[in-house]
Amino acid sequence: MKVALGQFAVSREWQENADSCLALMKRAAEGEADLLVLPEAVLARDNTDPDLVVKAAQPLDGPFITQLLGASEHNALTTIMSVHVPSDQHKALNVLVAIRNGEIIATYEKLHLYDAFAVQESQRVNPGHVIPPLIEVAGMKVGLMTCYDVRFPELARRLALDGAEVLVLPAAWVKGPLKEMHWDLLTRARALENTCYMVAVGECGPRNIGNSLVVDPLGVAVANAAESPTLLFAELDPERVVYARQMLPVLENRRFARPELK
């Protein structure tokens, strides 16, 4: 599988962000990628107005996703990102969306809300209540996660036990002391402990670190971005997953049951 990681800075204007996504989709398709992963919450953001994610939220049949669906009709590229969708209690849902061939093929409402490091995502966002599905891309099974989910090993392990060979992680990882180290450590750990590929894409800009990367099933970072907007390509080899799981059969050797939601 050829993957593309589209790292950019999200603005407060949803049409500007749609244009950025469309441009990255076009470049990824021209580069013959099978999968494009974009950051978390790409619809709109303003660091001086945290409530914008709720005020700017759109339904999945709104103009933002509709434009992306239209562009996806013309190639076989699978594109994954997250957007805010209106919810009840004057809040939103942080919804990961996977699109292909002009259709939404999967959605996932973020389970773990970022109530940490003096941030309270739950003030504006309602949590999901369903374990994300797997999708198939270029013959590989892909598990879906979003940002803060990476700090909870139960979700990655559940997806691996469900059959995932690749984990994708759209993120908006906030800068701060030790945060870049946490990002690197956690993405590598989730890949290694589950003998999966990890494709983690971070938003860049004044607040977030960027640093998108691909980690192979033995914990080796095989592609890295820095702090600036970029489109990064990498090849994922299913035989590398087979090899890792033969050499390091942690999924077979485990003594704990498959994780379940409370």
CSV table of N, CA, C and O in Angstrom, one decimal, residues 20 63 120 196 207:
chain,number,residue,atom,x,y,z
A,20,SER,N,-7.4,23.3,0.8
A,20,SER,CA,-6.2,22.6,1.2
A,20,SER,C,-6.3,21.1,1.1
A,20,SER,O,-5.5,20.4,0.5
A,63,PRO,N,-21.5,21.3,3.0
A,63,PRO,CA,-20.7,21.6,1.9
A,63,PRO,C,-19.3,21.2,1.9
A,63,PRO,O,-18.7,20.9,0.9
A,120,GLN,N,-9.7,21.1,27.8
A,120,GLN,CA,-10.9,20.4,28.1
A,120,GLN,C,-11.8,20.2,26.9
A,120,GLN,O,-12.7,21.0,26.6
A,196,CYS,N,1.8,-3.7,14.1
A,196,CYS,CA,1.0,-3.0,13.0
A,196,CYS,C,1.8,-1.8,12.5
A,196,CYS,O,2.7,-1.3,13.2
A,207,ARG,N,0.2,26.3,16.9
A,207,ARG,CA,-0.2,25.6,18.2
A,207,ARG,C,0.2,24.1,18.2
A,207,ARG,O,0.5,23.6,19.3
